[in-house]
């Protein structure tokens, strides 16, 4: 599929990489704390400022607020979460040196930028995995087209069936692209004709476009592919 010129002009999404594993005393500063993020098979220790910017890359704080209550759908401010959006929010909140911190995180492999479609999106999808970190709670007779993710008795986020399927198969897929292929191959095998569910590139655009909804709710995290 050729790159869409209008899509190519859009600013790429900014995405956090790694799995947060906890806060620990700083061995070099008895009064300080370090924030450990597992990146592949390594632990990266972040200072508080670096961790704060890394967390900000998970999505607009409004997304997390919505998703942490009753099951929610949609995006907090309605705009893609990009470097510009994240830095504008950080500036409004008085976060100092956010741009420099973001560059440091990118240099450490803890933050990447990715478009939602085209060749670069596929390259990203082949390099990273989406790892589920909450439970799939299924759907309901009242809303059969929406699927919940969260903890037992506490839905955290709602997604459409295609995104739910990609999310739940991503734990065994080699990478994000492989998860999209697993989903679309299954849909074609079951006679589905809607291209959004049978074309892996369209499925990839959907999962990347809603990634921050999953990330900000704690429903998944991104990690390096093996």
Backbone as numpy.savetxt, mean C-alpha at the origin, in Angstrom:
# Nx Ny Nz CAx CAy CAz Cx Cy Cz
0.65 -3.59 -23.62 -0.20 -2.40 -23.62 0.68 -1.16 -23.62
0.39 -0.22 -24.51 1.19 1.00 -24.58 0.85 1.91 -23.41
1.85 2.69 -23.00 1.61 3.64 -21.92 0.58 4.67 -22.33
-0.30 5.02 -21.44 -1.27 6.07 -21.66 -0.59 7.41 -21.46
-0.53 8.30 -22.50 0.18 9.57 -22.35 -0.30 10.41 -21.19
-1.64 10.46 -20.97 -2.16 11.28 -19.88 -1.75 10.69 -18.54
-1.74 9.36 -18.45 -1.33 8.71 -17.21 0.15 8.96 -16.95
0.96 8.95 -18.04 2.40 9.13 -17.88 2.73 10.49 -17.31
1.84 11.47 -17.56 2.11 12.82 -17.06 1.75 12.96 -15.58
1.02 12.01 -15.04 0.62 12.09 -13.64 1.80 11.80 -12.73
1.80 12.47 -11.59 2.85 12.22 -10.61 2.66 10.81 -10.04
3.74 10.06 -9.90 3.60 8.70 -9.36 3.20 8.70 -7.89
2.67 7.59 -7.46 2.33 7.41 -6.05 3.61 7.27 -5.23
3.55 7.65 -3.98 4.66 7.41 -3.06 4.23 6.30 -2.10
5.07 5.28 -1.97 4.68 4.08 -1.24 5.76 3.67 -0.24
5.36 3.29 0.97 6.32 2.82 1.97 6.64 1.34 1.76
7.88 0.98 1.95 8.28 -0.42 1.83 8.77 -0.88 3.19
8.36 -2.07 3.59 8.83 -2.64 4.84 7.71 -2.90 5.83
8.05 -3.68 6.86 7.09 -4.11 7.87 7.54 -3.58 9.23
6.73 -2.73 9.82 7.06 -2.17 11.14 6.99 -3.26 12.19
8.06 -3.38 12.98 8.12 -4.48 13.97 8.21 -4.00 15.41
8.19 -2.68 15.65 8.12 -2.24 17.03 9.04 -1.09 17.38
8.82 -0.58 18.61 9.61 0.53 19.16 10.49 -0.04 20.27
11.77 0.34 20.27 12.72 -0.22 21.22 13.61 0.88 21.79
14.20 0.66 22.96 15.15 1.64 23.49 16.34 1.80 22.55
16.80 3.02 22.41 17.96 3.31 21.57 19.22 2.97 22.36
19.99 2.02 21.88 21.19 1.58 22.60 22.23 2.69 22.72
22.19 3.65 21.79 23.16 4.75 21.81 22.67 5.94 22.63
21.40 5.93 22.99 20.82 7.05 23.74 19.80 6.49 24.72
20.14 6.38 25.99 19.24 5.78 26.97 17.86 6.44 27.03
17.79 7.70 26.64 16.50 8.41 26.68 15.78 8.35 25.34
16.44 7.80 24.35 15.86 7.79 23.01 15.18 6.47 22.68
14.51 6.45 21.54 13.85 5.25 21.06 14.18 5.05 19.59
14.17 3.80 19.18 14.36 3.51 17.76 13.12 2.76 17.26
12.85 2.90 15.98 11.67 2.30 15.36 12.17 1.32 14.30
11.93 0.05 14.53 12.47 -0.99 13.65 11.49 -1.33 12.53
12.01 -1.33 11.31 11.25 -1.72 10.13 12.01 -2.86 9.46
11.33 -3.97 9.25 11.96 -5.08 8.53 11.83 -4.82 7.04
12.95 -4.84 6.35 13.00 -4.65 4.90 13.66 -5.88 4.31
12.87 -6.76 3.70 13.43 -8.02 3.24 13.93 -8.82 4.42
15.21 -9.18 4.39 15.78 -9.96 5.50 16.65 -9.12 6.41
16.43 -7.81 6.41 17.20 -6.91 7.26 16.27 -6.06 8.13
16.78 -5.63 9.28 16.06 -4.69 10.14 16.71 -3.32 10.00
15.90 -2.33 9.68 16.38 -0.95 9.56 15.85 -0.18 10.76
16.74 0.41 11.54 16.34 1.19 12.71 16.19 2.65 12.32
15.01 3.21 12.55 14.74 4.60 12.19 14.62 5.47 13.44
15.08 6.71 13.34 14.80 7.67 14.42 13.34 8.10 14.34
12.88 8.80 15.35 11.47 9.19 15.39 11.06 10.00 14.17
11.90 10.96 13.75 11.55 11.81 12.61 11.44 10.98 11.34
12.39 10.08 11.12 12.35 9.24 9.93 11.15 8.32 9.93
10.84 7.77 11.10 9.68 6.89 11.19 8.39 7.65 10.90
8.31 8.88 11.40 7.11 9.68 11.17 6.85 9.92 9.70
7.90 10.22 8.94 7.73 10.45 7.50 7.42 9.14 6.79
8.05 8.05 7.22 7.75 6.73 6.64 6.28 6.38 6.85
5.76 6.63 8.04 4.35 6.37 8.32 3.47 7.24 7.44
3.87 8.48 7.23 3.08 9.40 6.41 2.93 8.87 4.98
3.91 8.12 4.50 3.85 7.57 3.15 2.79 6.49 3.00
2.22 6.02 4.11 1.17 5.01 4.04 -0.14 5.57 3.50
-0.28 6.88 3.50 -1.50 7.48 2.97 -1.92 8.69 3.79
-2.87 9.42 3.25 -3.40 10.58 3.95 -3.94 10.14 5.31
-3.57 10.84 6.40 -4.06 10.44 7.72 -5.58 10.29 7.79
-6.30 10.99 6.95 -7.75 10.84 6.90 -8.17 9.45 6.48
-7.37 8.80 5.63 -7.66 7.43 5.24 -7.63 6.52 6.45
-6.56 6.64 7.25 -6.41 5.79 8.42 -7.52 6.05 9.42
-7.90 7.31 9.59 -8.95 7.64 10.55 -10.27 7.03 10.13
-10.57 7.10 8.84 -11.81 6.51 8.37 -11.78 4.99 8.51
-10.65 4.40 8.13 -10.57 2.95 8.10 -10.45 2.33 9.48
-10.08 3.13 10.50 -9.89 2.56 11.82 -11.20 2.45 12.60
-12.26 3.05 12.06 -13.56 2.92 12.70 -14.36 1.85 11.98
-15.65 2.11 11.73 -16.44 1.17 10.95 -15.83 0.98 9.58
-16.10 -0.16 8.96 -15.52 -0.46 7.65 -15.74 0.70 6.71
-14.67 1.11 6.05 -14.74 2.28 5.19 -14.22 1.96 3.81
-14.58 2.78 2.87 -14.08 2.64 1.52 -13.78 4.03 1.00
-12.96 4.08 -0.05 -12.64 5.38 -0.63 -11.33 5.89 -0.11
-10.95 7.09 -0.57 -9.68 7.68 -0.22 -9.93 8.96 0.55
-9.14 9.19 1.57 -9.34 10.30 2.50 -9.61 11.63 1.85
-8.66 12.16 1.06 -8.87 13.48 0.49 -9.24 13.42 -0.99
-9.45 12.22 -1.51 -9.90 12.07 -2.88 -8.82 12.25 -3.92
-7.57 12.47 -3.52 -6.48 12.66 -4.47 -5.43 11.57 -4.27
-4.72 11.21 -5.35 -3.65 10.22 -5.19 -2.61 10.71 -4.19
-2.09 9.80 -3.38 -1.09 10.15 -2.37 0.29 10.10 -3.02
0.82 11.26 -3.35 2.07 11.40 -4.06 3.10 12.11 -3.18
4.32 12.23 -3.69 5.35 12.96 -2.95 4.88 14.38 -2.64
4.29 15.05 -3.63 3.83 16.43 -3.43 2.77 16.51 -2.35
1.81 15.58 -2.38 0.74 15.57 -1.38 1.31 15.32 0.02
2.22 14.36 0.12 2.79 14.02 1.42 3.60 15.18 1.99
4.40 15.82 1.13 5.22 16.94 1.61 4.37 18.15 1.97
3.29 18.38 1.21 2.40 19.49 1.53 1.74 19.27 2.89
1.34 18.03 3.15 0.73 17.72 4.44 1.75 17.89 5.56
2.97 17.40 5.33 4.02 17.52 6.34 4.32 18.98 6.65
4.37 19.81 5.61 4.64 21.23 5.82 3.52 21.88 6.62
2.27 21.53 6.29 1.13 22.10 7.00 1.14 21.72 8.48
1.72 20.57 8.79 1.78 20.10 10.18 3.07 20.51 10.88
3.90 21.28 10.18 5.12 21.77 10.81 6.24 20.76 10.91
6.21 19.73 10.08 7.29 18.74 10.08 8.50 19.34 9.39
9.61 19.40 10.08 10.81 20.02 9.51 11.62 19.02 8.70
12.23 19.51 7.62 13.14 18.71 6.78 12.49 17.44 6.24
11.18 17.50 5.96 10.49 16.30 5.47 11.03 15.86 4.12
11.35 16.82 3.25 11.86 16.47 1.92 13.19 15.74 2.03
14.08 16.24 2.89 15.38 15.59 3.07 15.21 14.20 3.68
14.31 14.09 4.64 14.05 12.79 5.27 13.50 11.81 4.26
12.62 12.30 3.39 12.05 11.44 2.36 13.13 10.93 1.41
14.07 11.79 1.06 15.18 11.35 0.20 16.02 10.29 0.90
16.25 10.45 2.19 17.01 9.45 2.94 16.28 8.11 2.97
14.98 8.15 3.17 14.19 6.92 3.19 14.22 6.23 1.83
14.12 7.03 0.77 14.19 6.47 -0.58 15.55 5.83 -0.83
16.61 6.50 -0.36 17.95 5.96 -0.53 18.15 4.65 0.21
17.42 4.48 1.30 17.51 3.24 2.09 16.57 2.16 1.58
15.79 2.47 0.54 14.86 1.50 -0.01 13.56 1.38 0.75
13.30 2.32 1.67 12.09 2.26 2.48 10.92 3.02 1.88
11.17 3.77 0.82 10.13 4.51 0.11 10.43 4.42 -1.38
9.39 4.18 -2.17 9.55 4.18 -3.62 8.40 4.97 -4.24
8.58 5.38 -5.47 7.52 6.03 -6.23 7.14 5.12 -7.39
5.85 5.01 -7.66 5.38 4.12 -8.71 4.13 4.68 -9.35
4.05 4.66 -10.70 2.80 5.03 -11.37 1.80 3.90 -11.22
0.55 4.17 -11.55 -0.48 3.13 -11.42 -0.66 2.31 -12.69
0.05 2.65 -13.76 -0.08 1.90 -14.99 1.14 2.06 -15.87
1.22 1.22 -16.91 2.32 1.29 -17.85 3.49 0.41 -17.46
4.56 0.51 -18.24 5.72 -0.36 -18.04 6.35 -0.20 -16.66
6.45 1.04 -16.19 7.08 1.26 -14.89 6.25 0.67 -13.75
4.94 0.70 -13.90 4.08 0.09 -12.88 4.32 -1.41 -12.82
4.45 -2.04 -13.99 4.70 -3.48 -14.00 6.08 -3.78 -13.41
7.08 -2.97 -13.73 8.41 -3.17 -13.15 8.36 -3.10 -11.63
7.60 -2.13 -11.12 7.43 -2.03 -9.67 6.75 -3.28 -9.14
5.67 -3.70 -9.81 4.89 -4.84 -9.33 5.69 -6.14 -9.35
6.66 -6.24 -10.23 7.49 -7.44 -10.28 8.62 -7.40 -9.23
8.83 -6.25 -8.64 9.93 -6.08 -7.68 9.47 -6.11 -6.23
8.15 -6.02 -6.00 7.64 -5.92 -4.63 6.46 -6.85 -4.42
6.25 -7.19 -3.15 5.12 -8.03 -2.76 4.18 -7.23 -1.88
2.89 -7.53 -1.98 1.88 -7.02 -1.06 1.61 -8.14 -0.07
1.86 -7.88 1.22 1.71 -8.93 2.23 0.50 -8.63 3.12
-0.52 -9.50 3.14 -1.67 -9.28 4.02 -1.25 -9.27 5.48
-1.84 -8.39 6.27 -1.49 -8.31 7.69 -2.73 -8.26 8.60
-3.91 -8.39 8.01 -5.15 -8.53 8.79 -5.92 -9.72 8.26
-7.11 -9.94 8.78 -7.92 -11.09 8.40 -8.95 -10.72 7.34
-9.20 -11.63 6.43 -10.32 -11.47 5.52 -11.60 -11.84 6.24
-12.60 -10.96 6.18 -13.85 -11.18 6.91 -15.03 -11.49 5.99
-14.78 -11.52 4.68 -15.83 -11.87 3.74 -16.80 -10.74 3.46
-17.98 -11.12 2.93 -19.00 -10.13 2.59 -20.29 -10.44 3.34
-21.36 -9.76 2.98 -22.63 -9.95 3.66 -23.75 -9.96 2.63
-24.90 -10.56 2.97 -26.04 -10.54 2.04 -26.48 -9.12 1.70
-26.31 -8.20 2.65 -26.73 -6.81 2.42 -25.83 -6.10 1.43
-24.53 -6.43 1.45 -23.56 -5.80 0.54 -22.67 -6.88 -0.07
-23.23 -7.67 -0.98 -22.47 -8.81 -1.52 -21.26 -8.41 -2.35
-21.23 -7.18 -2.84 -20.13 -6.76 -3.70 -18.97 -6.14 -2.94
-19.12 -5.95 -1.63 -18.06 -5.35 -0.83 -17.55 -6.37 0.19
-16.23 -6.46 0.30 -15.59 -7.45 1.16 -14.80 -6.75 2.26
-14.92 -7.26 3.46 -14.31 -6.62 4.61 -12.98 -7.27 4.98
-12.07 -6.43 5.47 -10.78 -6.87 5.98 -10.60 -6.23 7.35
-10.10 -6.99 8.31 -9.89 -6.42 9.64 -9.59 -7.48 10.67
-10.17 -7.34 11.85 -10.08 -8.33 12.92 -11.47 -8.88 13.18
-11.55 -10.03 13.80 -12.86 -10.64 14.06 -13.73 -9.66 14.85
-14.87 -9.32 14.27 -15.78 -8.39 14.91 -15.44 -6.93 14.70
-14.31 -6.65 14.04 -13.87 -5.27 13.84 -13.38 -5.07 12.41
-14.29 -4.85 11.46 -13.85 -4.55 10.09 -13.06 -3.24 10.06
-11.98 -3.22 9.30 -11.14 -2.04 9.21 -11.26 -1.34 7.86
-11.57 -2.10 6.82 -11.63 -1.51 5.48 -12.49 -2.41 4.60
-13.14 -1.80 3.61 -13.94 -2.56 2.67 -13.39 -2.36 1.27
-13.38 -3.43 0.49 -12.88 -3.35 -0.88 -13.80 -4.16 -1.79
-13.69 -3.91 -3.09 -14.46 -4.67 -4.06 -13.89 -6.08 -4.19
-14.63 -6.97 -4.83 -14.21 -8.38 -4.87 -12.88 -8.57 -5.56
-12.63 -7.84 -6.65 -11.36 -8.03 -7.36 -10.17 -7.68 -6.47
-10.29 -6.57 -5.73 -9.20 -6.17 -4.86 -9.04 -7.14 -3.69
-10.17 -7.66 -3.20 -10.12 -8.64 -2.11 -9.40 -9.90 -2.56
-9.71 -10.35 -3.79 -9.07 -11.57 -4.29 -7.57 -11.37 -4.47
-7.17 -10.23 -5.04 -5.74 -9.96 -5.21 -5.06 -9.88 -3.85
-5.72 -9.21 -2.91 -5.17 -9.08 -1.55 -4.96 -10.45 -0.92
-5.96 -11.33 -0.99 -5.84 -12.59 -0.27 -4.90 -13.58 -0.94
-4.70 -13.46 -2.26 -3.75 -14.33 -2.93 -2.33 -13.77 -2.91
-2.18 -12.51 -2.54 -0.85 -11.90 -2.59 0.11 -12.52 -1.58
-0.43 -13.14 -0.54 0.43 -13.76 0.46 1.23 -14.94 -0.07
0.73 -15.60 -1.12 1.44 -16.75 -1.69 2.01 -16.44 -3.06
1.77 -15.24 -3.57 2.28 -14.85 -4.88 3.73 -14.40 -4.78
4.48 -14.56 -5.85 5.89 -14.17 -5.86 6.06 -12.67 -5.78
5.09 -11.94 -6.32 5.14 -10.48 -6.32 3.74 -9.95 -6.64
3.60 -8.65 -6.71 2.28 -8.06 -6.96 1.77 -8.45 -8.34
2.65 -8.44 -9.32 2.24 -8.81 -10.68 1.74 -10.25 -10.70
2.42 -11.14 -10.01 2.01 -12.53 -9.95 0.64 -12.66 -9.31
0.36 -11.87 -8.27 -0.95 -11.90 -7.63 -2.04 -11.47 -8.61
-1.74 -10.45 -9.42 -2.71 -10.01 -10.43 -2.94 -11.10 -11.47
-1.87 -11.81 -11.85 -2.00 -12.89 -12.82 -2.82 -14.04 -12.25
-2.59 -14.38 -10.99 -3.37 -15.45 -10.36 -4.85 -15.11 -10.40
-5.18 -13.86 -10.06 -6.58 -13.44 -10.05 -7.18 -13.47 -11.45
-6.53 -12.84 -12.42 -7.12 -12.75 -13.76 -7.17 -14.11 -14.45
-6.18 -14.97 -14.23 -6.23 -16.32 -14.81 -7.43 -17.08 -14.26
-7.69 -16.95 -12.97 -8.83 -17.62 -12.36 -10.15 -17.10 -12.90
-10.23 -15.78 -13.08 -11.46 -15.19 -13.60 -11.74 -15.67 -15.02
-10.72 -15.70 -15.86 -10.91 -16.19 -17.23 -11.32 -17.66 -17.22
-10.72 -18.45 -16.35 -11.05 -19.87 -16.27 -12.49 -20.10 -15.86
-13.06 -19.13 -15.12 -14.46 -19.25 -14.68 -15.42 -18.50 -15.60
-14.94 -18.09 -16.78 -15.82 -17.51 -17.79 -16.06 -16.02 -17.66
-15.32 -15.32 -16.81 -15.48 -13.87 -16.67 -14.99 -13.19 -17.94
-15.72 -12.14 -18.37 -15.34 -11.41 -19.58 -14.99 -9.95 -19.32
-15.31 -9.42 -18.15 -15.01 -8.03 -17.83 -13.49 -7.83 -17.80
-12.99 -6.90 -18.62 -11.54 -6.75 -18.77 -10.85 -6.34 -17.48
-11.56 -5.61 -16.62 -10.96 -5.22 -15.35 -10.61 -6.40 -14.47
-11.24 -7.54 -14.74 -10.99 -8.74 -13.95 -10.24 -9.82 -14.74
-10.00 -9.59 -16.02 -9.30 -10.58 -16.84 -7.99 -10.06 -17.42
-7.77 -8.77 -17.39 -6.54 -8.16 -17.89 -5.65 -7.83 -16.69
-4.49 -8.48 -16.56 -3.65 -8.24 -15.38 -3.17 -6.80 -15.27
-3.02 -6.10 -16.38 -2.58 -4.70 -16.30 -3.68 -3.82 -15.71
-4.93 -4.09 -16.07 -6.03 -3.34 -15.47 -6.17 -3.70 -13.98
-5.98 -4.96 -13.66 -6.04 -5.36 -12.25 -4.93 -4.69 -11.46
-3.75 -4.56 -12.06 -2.64 -3.89 -11.38 -2.95 -2.43 -11.13
-3.53 -1.77 -12.12 -3.91 -0.36 -11.94 -4.88 -0.21 -10.77
-5.81 -1.15 -10.64 -6.79 -1.09 -9.55 -6.12 -1.28 -8.20
-5.25 -2.26 -8.07 -4.64 -2.53 -6.76 -3.67 -1.43 -6.37
-2.94 -0.87 -7.32 -2.04 0.24 -6.99 -2.83 1.49 -6.65
-3.94 1.70 -7.35 -4.75 2.89 -7.10 -5.41 2.89 -5.74
-5.56 1.71 -5.13 -6.18 1.62 -3.81 -5.19 1.15 -2.74
-3.91 1.10 -3.09 -2.91 0.58 -2.16 -2.90 1.34 -0.84
-3.02 2.67 -0.90 -2.95 3.45 0.34 -4.14 3.17 1.26
-5.27 2.80 0.69 -6.41 2.43 1.52 -6.07 1.20 2.35
-5.41 0.22 1.73 -5.01 -0.99 2.46 -3.88 -0.70 3.44
-2.90 0.09 3.00 -1.73 0.36 3.84 -2.10 1.19 5.06
-2.91 2.22 4.86 -3.25 3.10 5.98 -4.14 2.41 7.01
-4.89 1.39 6.57 -5.73 0.63 7.49 -4.96 -0.50 8.18
-3.70 -0.70 7.78 -2.93 -1.80 8.34 -3.33 -3.15 7.80
-4.05 -3.17 6.67 -4.52 -4.42 6.09 -3.42 -5.14 5.31
-2.36 -4.42 4.98 -1.27 -5.01 4.21 -0.04 -4.13 4.34
1.09 -4.68 3.95 2.31 -3.89 3.84 3.05 -4.34 2.59
3.96 -3.51 2.13 4.75 -3.81 0.95 6.14 -4.24 1.37
6.69 -5.22 0.65 8.03 -5.70 0.95 8.72 -6.06 -0.36
10.02 -6.23 -0.29 10.78 -6.63 -1.46 10.37 -8.03 -1.88
10.31 -8.26 -3.20 10.07 -9.60 -3.69 11.35 -10.42 -3.54
11.21 -11.72 -3.42 12.39 -12.59 -3.26 13.22 -12.59 -4.54
